[in-house]
PDB file of C-alpha atoms in Angstrom:
ATOM      1  CA  UNK A   1      55.753 115.465 105.723  1.00 49.00           C
ATOM      2  CA  UNK A   2      56.646 111.590 105.372  1.00 59.00           C
ATOM      3  CA  UNK A   3      60.349 110.646 106.214  1.00 62.00           C
ATOM      4  CA  UNK A   4      60.301 108.539 103.270  1.00 58.00           C
ATOM      5  CA  UNK A   5      59.519 112.093 101.692  1.00 62.00           C
ATOM      6  CA  UNK A   6      61.993 113.931 103.878  1.00 62.00           C
ATOM      7  CA  UNK A   7      64.439 111.646 102.677  1.00 53.00           C
ATOM      8  CA  UNK A   8      64.168 111.252  98.992  1.00 55.00           C
ATOM      9  CA  UNK A   9      64.119 115.422  98.772  1.00 58.00           C
ATOM     10  CA  UNK A  10      67.433 115.622 101.004  1.00 63.00           C
ATOM     11  CA  UNK A  11      69.487 113.468  97.759  1.00 63.00           C
ATOM     12  CA  UNK A  12      68.455 110.067  99.231  1.00 63.00           C
ATOM     13  CA  UNK A  13      66.873 108.664  95.715  1.00 69.00           C
ATOM     14  CA  UNK A  14      69.918 110.591  93.829  1.00 72.00           C
ATOM     15  CA  UNK A  15      71.982 109.020  95.797  1.00 73.00           C
ATOM     16  CA  UNK A  16      70.392 105.358  95.932  1.00 74.00           C
ATOM     17  CA  UNK A  17      70.307 105.448  92.242  1.00 80.00           C
ATOM     18  CA  UNK A  18      73.266 105.898  91.692  1.00 77.00           C
ATOM     19  CA  UNK A  19      75.344 103.596  94.398  1.00 82.00           C
ATOM     20  CA  UNK A  20      72.360 101.140  92.692  1.00 83.00           C
ATOM     21  CA  UNK A  21      74.605  99.915  89.897  1.00 86.00           C
ATOM     22  CA  UNK A  22      77.662  99.411  92.610  1.00 87.00           C
ATOM     23  CA  UNK A  23      74.908  97.121  95.204  1.00 84.00           C
ATOM     24  CA  UNK A  24      73.958  95.035  92.122  1.00 89.00           C
ATOM     25  CA  UNK A  25      77.266  94.360  91.098  1.00 89.00           C
ATOM     26  CA  UNK A  26      79.324  93.960  94.691  1.00 85.00           C
ATOM     27  CA  UNK A  27      75.444  91.311  95.279  1.00 85.00           C
ATOM     28  CA  UNK A  28      75.885  89.520  92.188  1.00 87.00           C
ATOM     29  CA  UNK A  29      79.550  88.659  93.154  1.00 87.00           C
ATOM     30  CA  UNK A  30      79.991  88.514  96.625  1.00 84.00           C
ATOM     31  CA  UNK A  31      76.404  87.817  98.769  1.00 86.00           C
ATOM     32  CA  UNK A  32      74.921  85.825  95.437  1.00 88.00           C
ATOM     33  CA  UNK A  33      77.811  83.017  96.082  1.00 87.00           C
ATOM     34  CA  UNK A  34      77.315  82.740  99.435  1.00 87.00           C
ATOM     35  CA  UNK A  35      73.979  82.428  99.268  1.00 89.00           C
ATOM     36  CA  UNK A  36      73.928  79.409  96.426  1.00 88.00           C
ATOM     37  CA  UNK A  37      77.210  77.589  98.712  1.00 89.00           C
ATOM     38  CA  UNK A  38      74.446  77.853 101.701  1.00 90.00           C
ATOM     39  CA  UNK A  39      72.137  75.780  99.424  1.00 92.00           C
ATOM     40  CA  UNK A  40      75.115  73.786  98.093  1.00 91.00           C
ATOM     41  CA  UNK A  41      76.039  72.481 101.500  1.00 93.00           C
ATOM     42  CA  UNK A  42      72.447  70.165 102.082  1.00 94.00           C
ATOM     43  CA  UNK A  43      72.744  68.705  97.918  1.00 92.00           C
ATOM     44  CA  UNK A  44      75.036  66.751  97.091  1.00 91.00           C
ATOM     45  CA  UNK A  45      75.859  67.429  93.384  1.00 88.00           C
ATOM     46  CA  UNK A  46      78.043  67.450  90.865  1.00 86.00           C
ATOM     47  CA  UNK A  47      76.280  70.798  88.879  1.00 83.00           C
ATOM     48  CA  UNK A  48      75.506  68.422  86.077  1.00 85.00           C
ATOM     49  CA  UNK A  49      73.539  66.243  86.783  1.00 86.00           C
ATOM     50  CA  UNK A  50      70.135  67.434  88.740  1.00 88.00           C
ATOM     51  CA  UNK A  51      70.999  67.804  92.561  1.00 89.00           C
ATOM     52  CA  UNK A  52      69.527  65.706  95.492  1.00 91.00           C
ATOM     53  CA  UNK A  53      68.174  67.383  98.457  1.00 93.00           C
ATOM     54  CA  UNK A  54      70.130  65.414 101.373  1.00 92.00           C
ATOM     55  CA  UNK A  55      69.982  67.679 104.998  1.00 90.00           C
ATOM     56  CA  UNK A  56      72.316  67.529 106.925  1.00 93.00           C
ATOM     57  CA  UNK A  57      74.513  64.126 105.150  1.00 95.00           C
ATOM     58  CA  UNK A  58      77.094  66.266 104.166  1.00 95.00           C
ATOM     59  CA  UNK A  59      78.480  68.180 107.202  1.00 96.00           C
ATOM     60  CA  UNK A  60      78.556  64.779 108.350  1.00 96.00           C
ATOM     61  CA  UNK A  61      80.455  62.543 105.942  1.00 95.00           C
ATOM     62  CA  UNK A  62      83.167  65.323 106.575  1.00 96.00           C
ATOM     63  CA  UNK A  63      83.494  64.977 110.353  1.00 95.00           C
ATOM     64  CA  UNK A  64      83.865  61.586 109.363  1.00 96.00           C
ATOM     65  CA  UNK A  65      86.436  61.594 107.005  1.00 95.00           C
ATOM     66  CA  UNK A  66      89.460  60.288 108.737  1.00 94.00           C
ATOM     67  CA  UNK A  67      91.584  62.935 105.811  1.00 96.00           C
ATOM     68  CA  UNK A  68      89.652  66.139 108.467  1.00 96.00           C
ATOM     69  CA  UNK A  69      91.745  65.504 111.187  1.00 96.00           C
ATOM     70  CA  UNK A  70      95.525  65.798 109.530  1.00 96.00           C
ATOM     71  CA  UNK A  71      93.982  68.530 106.791  1.00 96.00           C
ATOM     72  CA  UNK A  72      93.239  70.079 110.109  1.00 97.00           C
ATOM     73  CA  UNK A  73      96.226  69.976 112.281  1.00 97.00           C
ATOM     74  CA  UNK A  74      98.121  70.387 109.137  1.00 97.00           C
ATOM     75  CA  UNK A  75      97.107  74.147 108.884  1.00 97.00           C
ATOM     76  CA  UNK A  76      97.156  75.197 112.318  1.00 97.00           C
ATOM     77  CA  UNK A  77     100.200  73.352 112.953  1.00 96.00           C
ATOM     78  CA  UNK A  78     101.046  76.371 109.020  1.00 96.00           C
ATOM     79  CA  UNK A  79      99.230  78.600 110.929  1.00 96.00           C
ATOM     80  CA  UNK A  80     101.693  78.389 114.096  1.00 96.00           C
ATOM     81  CA  UNK A  81     104.483  78.406 112.083  1.00 95.00           C
ATOM     82  CA  UNK A  82     103.549  81.461 109.704  1.00 94.00           C
ATOM     83  CA  UNK A  83     103.230  83.957 112.449  1.00 93.00           C
ATOM     84  CA  UNK A  84     106.738  82.203 114.885  1.00 93.00           C
ATOM     85  CA  UNK A  85     107.864  82.684 111.524  1.00 89.00           C
ATOM     86  CA  UNK A  86     106.043  85.437 108.996  1.00 88.00           C
ATOM     87  CA  UNK A  87     104.889  88.069 111.772  1.00 89.00           C
ATOM     88  CA  UNK A  88     108.000  89.424 113.063  1.00 89.00           C
ATOM     89  CA  UNK A  89     110.002  89.959 109.797  1.00 90.00           C
ATOM     90  CA  UNK A  90     107.505  92.385 107.861  1.00 91.00           C
ATOM     91  CA  UNK A  91     107.468  94.428 111.744  1.00 88.00           C
ATOM     92  CA  UNK A  92     110.843  95.100 111.859  1.00 88.00           C
ATOM     93  CA  UNK A  93     111.746  95.293 108.667  1.00 90.00           C
ATOM     94  CA  UNK A  94     109.718  98.566 108.597  1.00 88.00           C
ATOM     95  CA  UNK A  95     110.964  99.368 111.895  1.00 85.00           C
ATOM     96  CA  UNK A  96     114.268  99.190 109.709  1.00 86.00           C
ATOM     97  CA  UNK A  97     113.282 101.286 106.687  1.00 87.00           C
ATOM     98  CA  UNK A  98     111.579 103.706 109.187  1.00 80.00           C
ATOM     99  CA  UNK A  99     115.192 104.429 110.702  1.00 77.00           C
ATOM    100  CA  UNK A 100     116.014 105.315 107.301  1.00 81.00           C
ATOM    101  CA  UNK A 101     116.717 108.361 105.471  1.00 75.00           C
ATOM    102  CA  UNK A 102     117.893 108.549 102.055  1.00 81.00           C
ATOM    103  CA  UNK A 103     117.109 105.284 101.346  1.00 85.00           C
ATOM    104  CA  UNK A 104     113.891 104.600 102.641  1.00 83.00           C
ATOM    105  CA  UNK A 105     111.997 104.573  98.709  1.00 85.00           C
ATOM    106  CA  UNK A 106     114.739 102.170  97.337  1.00 89.00           C
ATOM    107  CA  UNK A 107     114.786 100.157 100.202  1.00 88.00           C
ATOM    108  CA  UNK A 108     110.434  99.759 100.349  1.00 86.00           C
ATOM    109  CA  UNK A 109     110.870  99.297  96.526  1.00 87.00           C
ATOM    110  CA  UNK A 110     112.567  96.107  97.188  1.00 89.00           C
ATOM    111  CA  UNK A 111     110.741  95.301  99.122  1.00 90.00           C
ATOM    112  CA  UNK A 112     107.745  94.856  97.874  1.00 89.00           C
ATOM    113  CA  UNK A 113     109.537  93.130  94.347  1.00 88.00           C
ATOM    114  CA  UNK A 114     108.559  89.477  95.287  1.00 89.00           C
ATOM    115  CA  UNK A 115     104.656  90.899  95.231  1.00 88.00           C
ATOM    116  CA  UNK A 116     105.712  91.198  91.690  1.00 89.00           C
ATOM    117  CA  UNK A 117     106.173  87.831  90.859  1.00 90.00           C
ATOM    118  CA  UNK A 118     102.796  85.625  90.415  1.00 91.00           C
ATOM    119  CA  UNK A 119     102.332  83.229  92.644  1.00 90.00           C
ATOM    120  CA  UNK A 120     103.006  80.488  90.801  1.00 92.00           C
ATOM    121  CA  UNK A 121     106.111  80.931  89.444  1.00 93.00           C
ATOM    122  CA  UNK A 122     107.423  81.988  92.345  1.00 93.00           C
ATOM    123  CA  UNK A 123     106.232  78.542  94.416  1.00 94.00           C
ATOM    124  CA  UNK A 124     107.910  76.674  91.491  1.00 93.00           C
ATOM    125  CA  UNK A 125     111.480  79.263  91.963  1.00 93.00           C
ATOM    126  CA  UNK A 126     111.067  77.879  95.551  1.00 94.00           C
ATOM    127  CA  UNK A 127     110.976  74.069  94.661  1.00 93.00           C
ATOM    128  CA  UNK A 128     113.892  74.474  91.806  1.00 93.00           C
ATOM    129  CA  UNK A 129     115.878  76.279  95.414  1.00 93.00           C
ATOM    130  CA  UNK A 130     114.284  73.200  97.415  1.00 94.00           C
ATOM    131  CA  UNK A 131     115.843  70.567  95.048  1.00 92.00           C
ATOM    132  CA  UNK A 132     116.870  67.387  98.249  1.00 91.00           C
ATOM    133  CA  UNK A 133     119.994  66.837  95.302  1.00 89.00           C
ATOM    134  CA  UNK A 134     123.515  67.219  96.548  1.00 86.00           C
ATOM    135  CA  UNK A 135     124.093  70.527  93.946  1.00 86.00           C
ATOM    136  CA  UNK A 136     120.080  72.146  95.159  1.00 88.00           C
ATOM    137  CA  UNK A 137     121.169  75.837  95.704  1.00 90.00           C
ATOM    138  CA  UNK A 138     120.508  75.544  99.733  1.00 92.00           C
ATOM    139  CA  UNK A 139     121.551  72.286  99.850  1.00 92.00           C
ATOM    140  CA  UNK A 140     125.156  73.471  97.858  1.00 92.00           C
ATOM    141  CA  UNK A 141     124.908  76.334 100.754  1.00 91.00           C
ATOM    142  CA  UNK A 142     123.796  74.319 103.727  1.00 90.00           C
ATOM    143  CA  UNK A 143     127.210  72.033 102.286  1.00 91.00           C
ATOM    144  CA  UNK A 144     129.372  75.187 102.732  1.00 92.00           C
ATOM    145  CA  UNK A 145     129.165  75.102 106.163  1.00 89.00           C
ATOM    146  CA  UNK A 146     128.995  70.979 106.690  1.00 88.00           C
ATOM    147  CA  UNK A 147     125.610  70.341 106.484  1.00 88.00           C
ATOM    148  CA  UNK A 148     123.379  68.134 104.814  1.00 78.00           C
ATOM    149  CA  UNK A 149     121.741  67.603 101.496  1.00 88.00           C
ATOM    150  CA  UNK A 150     118.756  68.178 103.245  1.00 92.00           C
ATOM    151  CA  UNK A 151     115.053  66.151 102.163  1.00 92.00           C
ATOM    152  CA  UNK A 152     113.603  69.827 102.287  1.00 94.00           C
ATOM    153  CA  UNK A 153     109.659  68.974 100.661  1.00 95.00           C
ATOM    154  CA  UNK A 154     110.156  65.191 100.522  1.00 93.00           C
ATOM    155  CA  UNK A 155     110.348  64.621 104.830  1.00 93.00           C
ATOM    156  CA  UNK A 156     107.344  65.155 106.976  1.00 93.00           C
ATOM    157  CA  UNK A 157     108.922  66.869 109.517  1.00 93.00           C
ATOM    158  CA  UNK A 158     110.899  69.274 106.774  1.00 94.00           C
ATOM    159  CA  UNK A 159     108.225  69.880 104.484  1.00 95.00           C
ATOM    160  CA  UNK A 160     105.989  71.938 106.027  1.00 96.00           C
ATOM    161  CA  UNK A 161     108.817  74.955 107.588  1.00 95.00           C
ATOM    162  CA  UNK A 162     110.562  75.217 103.477  1.00 95.00           C
ATOM    163  CA  UNK A 163     106.780  76.571 103.110  1.00 96.00           C
ATOM    164  CA  UNK A 164     106.531  78.747 105.082  1.00 95.00           C
ATOM    165  CA  UNK A 165     109.858  79.941 104.743  1.00 94.00           C
ATOM    166  CA  UNK A 166     108.584  80.384 101.131  1.00 95.00           C
ATOM    167  CA  UNK A 167     105.408  81.483 101.765  1.00 94.00           C
ATOM    168  CA  UNK A 168     106.578  83.999 104.276  1.00 92.00           C
ATOM    169  CA  UNK A 169     109.688  85.364 101.372  1.00 93.00           C
ATOM    170  CA  UNK A 170     106.442  85.971  98.858  1.00 91.00           C
ATOM    171  CA  UNK A 171     104.090  87.794 100.962  1.00 89.00           C
ATOM    172  CA  UNK A 172     105.871  89.709 104.036  1.00 90.00           C
ATOM    173  CA  UNK A 173     107.034  92.905 100.286  1.00 90.00           C
ATOM    174  CA  UNK A 174     102.821  94.136 101.515  1.00 90.00           C
ATOM    175  CA  UNK A 175     102.658  93.788 104.655  1.00 90.00           C
ATOM    176  CA  UNK A 176     106.115  95.486 105.194  1.00 91.00           C
ATOM    177  CA  UNK A 177     104.508  98.558 102.865  1.00 90.00           C
ATOM    178  CA  UNK A 178     101.063  98.300 105.168  1.00 90.00           C
ATOM    179  CA  UNK A 179     103.217  99.028 108.324  1.00 90.00           C
ATOM    180  CA  UNK A 180     105.638 101.555 106.523  1.00 89.00           C
ATOM    181  CA  UNK A 181     102.695 103.774 105.687  1.00 87.00           C
ATOM    182  CA  UNK A 182     101.326 103.184 109.643  1.00 87.00           C
ATOM    183  CA  UNK A 183     104.591 104.515 110.637  1.00 85.00           C
ATOM    184  CA  UNK A 184     104.168 107.729 108.371  1.00 83.00           C
ATOM    185  CA  UNK A 185     101.179 109.232 110.465  1.00 83.00           C
ATOM    186  CA  UNK A 186     103.825 108.878 113.342  1.00 82.00           C
ATOM    187  CA  UNK A 187     104.157 112.679 114.632  1.00 81.00           C
ATOM    188  CA  UNK A 188     108.389 113.210 114.581  1.00 79.00           C
ATOM    189  CA  UNK A 189     108.471 115.451 116.639  1.00 81.00           C
ATOM    190  CA  UNK A 190     107.860 112.480 118.778  1.00 81.00           C
ATOM    191  CA  UNK A 191     111.382 110.901 118.137  1.00 77.00           C
ATOM    192  CA  UNK A 192     113.407 114.486 118.177  1.00 77.00           C
ATOM    193  CA  UNK A 193     112.183 114.521 121.398  1.00 83.00           C
ATOM    194  CA  UNK A 194     113.596 110.877 122.313  1.00 79.00           C
ATOM    195  CA  UNK A 195     116.752 111.749 121.243  1.00 76.00           C
ATOM    196  CA  UNK A 196     116.852 115.215 123.189  1.00 78.00           C
ATOM    197  CA  UNK A 197     116.222 113.020 125.595  1.00 78.00           C
ATOM    198  CA  UNK A 198     119.567 110.897 124.770  1.00 77.00           C
ATOM    199  CA  UNK A 199     117.441 107.461 123.646  1.00 76.00           C
ATOM    200  CA  UNK A 200     118.930 105.225 121.645  1.00 78.00           C
ATOM    201  CA  UNK A 201     117.415 103.418 118.391  1.00 75.00           C
ATOM    202  CA  UNK A 202     116.036 100.596 120.393  1.00 80.00           C
ATOM    203  CA  UNK A 203     114.373 102.577 122.615  1.00 82.00           C
ATOM    204  CA  UNK A 204     112.747 104.459 120.381  1.00 79.00           C
ATOM    205  CA  UNK A 205     111.109 101.851 118.578  1.00 80.00           C
ATOM    206  CA  UNK A 206     110.047 100.466 121.801  1.00 82.00           C
ATOM    207  CA  UNK A 207     108.322 103.622 123.229  1.00 80.00           C
ATOM    208  CA  UNK A 208     107.533 104.928 120.236  1.00 81.00           C
ATOM    209  CA  UNK A 209     107.202 102.486 117.659  1.00 81.00           C
ATOM    210  CA  UNK A 210     105.932  99.734 118.923  1.00 82.00           C
ATOM    211  CA  UNK A 211     102.966 101.292 120.181  1.00 84.00           C
ATOM    212  CA  UNK A 212     102.366 103.621 117.611  1.00 83.00           C
ATOM    213  CA  UNK A 213     102.323 100.362 115.070  1.00 85.00           C
ATOM    214  CA  UNK A 214      99.786  98.489 118.008  1.00 87.00           C
ATOM    215  CA  UNK A 215      96.291  99.389 116.135  1.00 87.00           C
ATOM    216  CA  UNK A 216      97.656  98.303 112.851  1.00 89.00           C
ATOM    217  CA  UNK A 217     100.183  95.381 114.668  1.00 89.00           C
ATOM    218  CA  UNK A 218      96.698  93.827 115.833  1.00 90.00           C
ATOM    219  CA  UNK A 219      94.589  93.995 112.710  1.00 90.00           C
ATOM    220  CA  UNK A 220      97.603  92.263 110.348  1.00 92.00           C
ATOM    221  CA  UNK A 221      97.734  89.722 112.509  1.00 92.00           C
ATOM    222  CA  UNK A 222      93.681  88.408 112.432  1.00 93.00           C
ATOM    223  CA  UNK A 223      94.082  89.251 109.275  1.00 93.00           C
ATOM    224  CA  UNK A 224      97.190  86.843 108.654  1.00 93.00           C
ATOM    225  CA  UNK A 225      95.482  84.126 110.877  1.00 94.00           C
ATOM    226  CA  UNK A 226      92.765  84.003 108.254  1.00 94.00           C
ATOM    227  CA  UNK A 227      95.004  84.497 105.155  1.00 93.00           C
ATOM    228  CA  UNK A 228      97.152  81.216 106.217  1.00 94.00           C
ATOM    229  CA  UNK A 229      93.762  79.412 106.944  1.00 95.00           C
ATOM    230  CA  UNK A 230      93.296  79.085 103.176  1.00 94.00           C
ATOM    231  CA  UNK A 231      96.481  77.623 102.183  1.00 95.00           C
ATOM    232  CA  UNK A 232      96.561  76.606  99.106  1.00 95.00           C
ATOM    233  CA  UNK A 233      98.841  77.561  96.342  1.00 94.00           C
ATOM    234  CA  UNK A 234     102.193  76.669  97.877  1.00 94.00           C
ATOM    235  CA  UNK A 235     101.561  72.741  99.377  1.00 95.00           C
ATOM    236  CA  UNK A 236      99.400  72.407  96.009  1.00 95.00           C
ATOM    237  CA  UNK A 237     102.299  73.087  94.127  1.00 94.00           C
ATOM    238  CA  UNK A 238     105.277  72.125  96.206  1.00 94.00           C
ATOM    239  CA  UNK A 239     104.013  69.172  97.565  1.00 94.00           C
ATOM    240  CA  UNK A 240     100.570  67.465  96.152  1.00 93.00           C
ATOM    241  CA  UNK A 241      99.519  67.065 100.153  1.00 93.00           C
ATOM    242  CA  UNK A 242     102.350  65.260 100.431  1.00 90.00           C
ATOM    243  CA  UNK A 243     104.814  63.177 102.127  1.00 92.00           C
ATOM    244  CA  UNK A 244     101.854  61.045 104.141  1.00 93.00           C
ATOM    245  CA  UNK A 245      99.506  63.698 103.797  1.00 94.00           C
ATOM    246  CA  UNK A 246     101.950  65.832 106.077  1.00 95.00           C
ATOM    247  CA  UNK A 247     100.684  69.835 104.099  1.00 96.00           C
ATOM    248  CA  UNK A 248      97.426  68.387 103.221  1.00 96.00           C
ATOM    249  CA  UNK A 249      95.449  71.354 104.057  1.00 96.00           C
ATOM    250  CA  UNK A 250      91.558  72.384 104.908  1.00 96.00           C
ATOM    251  CA  UNK A 251      91.306  73.948 101.084  1.00 96.00           C
ATOM    252  CA  UNK A 252      93.447  71.292  99.496  1.00 96.00           C
ATOM    253  CA  UNK A 253      91.044  69.018 101.432  1.00 96.00           C
ATOM    254  CA  UNK A 254      87.935  71.419  99.779  1.00 96.00           C
ATOM    255  CA  UNK A 255      89.333  70.974  96.132  1.00 96.00           C
ATOM    256  CA  UNK A 256      89.525  67.685  96.295  1.00 95.00           C
ATOM    257  CA  UNK A 257      86.245  66.923  97.043  1.00 95.00           C
ATOM    258  CA  UNK A 258      85.383  69.374  94.614  1.00 93.00           C
ATOM    259  CA  UNK A 259      87.625  69.101  91.915  1.00 93.00           C
ATOM    260  CA  UNK A 260      88.795  65.184  92.416  1.00 92.00           C
ATOM    261  CA  UNK A 261      85.613  63.616  93.846  1.00 91.00           C
ATOM    262  CA  UNK A 262      83.353  65.829  91.937  1.00 91.00           C
ATOM    263  CA  UNK A 263      80.992  66.307  95.191  1.00 92.00           C
ATOM    264  CA  UNK A 264      80.698  70.314  95.318  1.00 93.00           C
ATOM    265  CA  UNK A 265      78.096  69.635  97.655  1.00 93.00           C
ATOM    266  CA  UNK A 266      80.325  68.289 100.325  1.00 95.00           C
ATOM    267  CA  UNK A 267      82.941  70.657  99.582  1.00 95.00           C
ATOM    268  CA  UNK A 268      80.737  73.670 100.517  1.00 94.00           C
ATOM    269  CA  UNK A 269      79.575  72.009 102.878  1.00 95.00           C
ATOM    270  CA  UNK A 270      83.534  72.127 104.577  1.00 96.00           C
ATOM    271  CA  UNK A 271      83.932  75.742 103.217  1.00 95.00           C
ATOM    272  CA  UNK A 272      81.213  76.821 104.957  1.00 94.00           C
ATOM    273  CA  UNK A 273      82.181  75.212 108.463  1.00 95.00           C
ATOM    274  CA  UNK A 274      86.058  77.006 107.888  1.00 96.00           C
ATOM    275  CA  UNK A 275      83.862  80.237 107.319  1.00 94.00           C
ATOM    276  CA  UNK A 276      81.744  79.708 110.180  1.00 95.00           C
ATOM    277  CA  UNK A 277      85.072  78.893 112.890  1.00 96.00           C
ATOM    278  CA  UNK A 278      87.380  82.083 110.617  1.00 95.00           C
ATOM    279  CA  UNK A 279      83.830  84.154 111.949  1.00 94.00           C
ATOM    280  CA  UNK A 280      83.818  83.017 114.897  1.00 96.00           C
ATOM    281  CA  UNK A 281      87.185  83.410 116.120  1.00 95.00           C
ATOM    282  CA  UNK A 282      87.455  86.840 114.266  1.00 94.00           C
ATOM    283  CA  UNK A 283      84.429  87.433 116.509  1.00 94.00           C
ATOM    284  CA  UNK A 284      86.639  86.075 119.607  1.00 94.00           C
ATOM    285  CA  UNK A 285      89.930  88.303 118.769  1.00 93.00           C
ATOM    286  CA  UNK A 286      87.803  91.604 118.631  1.00 89.00           C
ATOM    287  CA  UNK A 287      86.242  91.586 121.485  1.00 90.00           C
ATOM    288  CA  UNK A 288      89.704  90.316 123.441  1.00 89.00           C
ATOM    289  CA  UNK A 289      92.058  92.511 121.643  1.00 86.00           C
ATOM    290  CA  UNK A 290      89.359  95.918 122.139  1.00 82.00           C
ATOM    291  CA  UNK A 291      90.811  97.767 124.640  1.00 74.00           C
ATOM    292  CA  UNK A 292      94.532  97.102 123.829  1.00 74.00           C
ATOM    293  CA  UNK A 293      94.101  99.568 120.405  1.00 59.00           C
ATOM    294  CA  UNK A 294      94.214 102.106 123.031  1.00 56.00           C
ATOM    295  CA  UNK A 295      96.160 100.971 125.312  1.00 51.00           C
TER     296      UNK A 295
END
């Protein structure tokens, strides 16, 4: 009997028909835009008039843009700050929540509250907190300690760190809940044995909690890098890329090409360059950390 017939008799055809609508919808909304973007990157078009085939000229125009280096550096700077400031926060909170007994559920809910607030609303709220006058909330608090007022978003030196703080506040809830869920899978016998051996909280965290969380931490690290490289809402709403282009990111540059200049081919070219870079970075990272999850 031919392999195709055996596959059909074993229910393969029914499974295919059952999953076909999902595959069609997934392909239509996920893969078709990717294939369409490949074509757009080789065209000069504003999506209104007939496109013109320009080959690799869109990529050369992107590389010739003097703002590209600034946007790339700002994006890398934001990612580095987000990793230093924001990556340890969910881990520490998850460990703290994991040590709680009676109030663990309440703490988990409180941690997740910032996620409920719509992103733009949260950014506008923090923009008000960053009021540079002496009457701004953060400057008022700093004034109690005899500091400030600080320019926050109005200074090229403090604008990006200020945005990172807001982005960390807005995004740590989901990651913390993921870590807490991972902690729930840790066998309680490990903690009981450690307590019988006289291990304190810090030793339990260092020798049990963090090693058990290692695979999740490695996964969340690369996901955070990918996410921070695509930052857009926070700098766009808070500073518009200023002051002096100190907070312009790659996605803001893509937005400028597409919706300000109306050059969708150039915007798509930069999008593909960013996608290729993140794909290569992820492949290298996953290969480099392949043995760390088991060690």
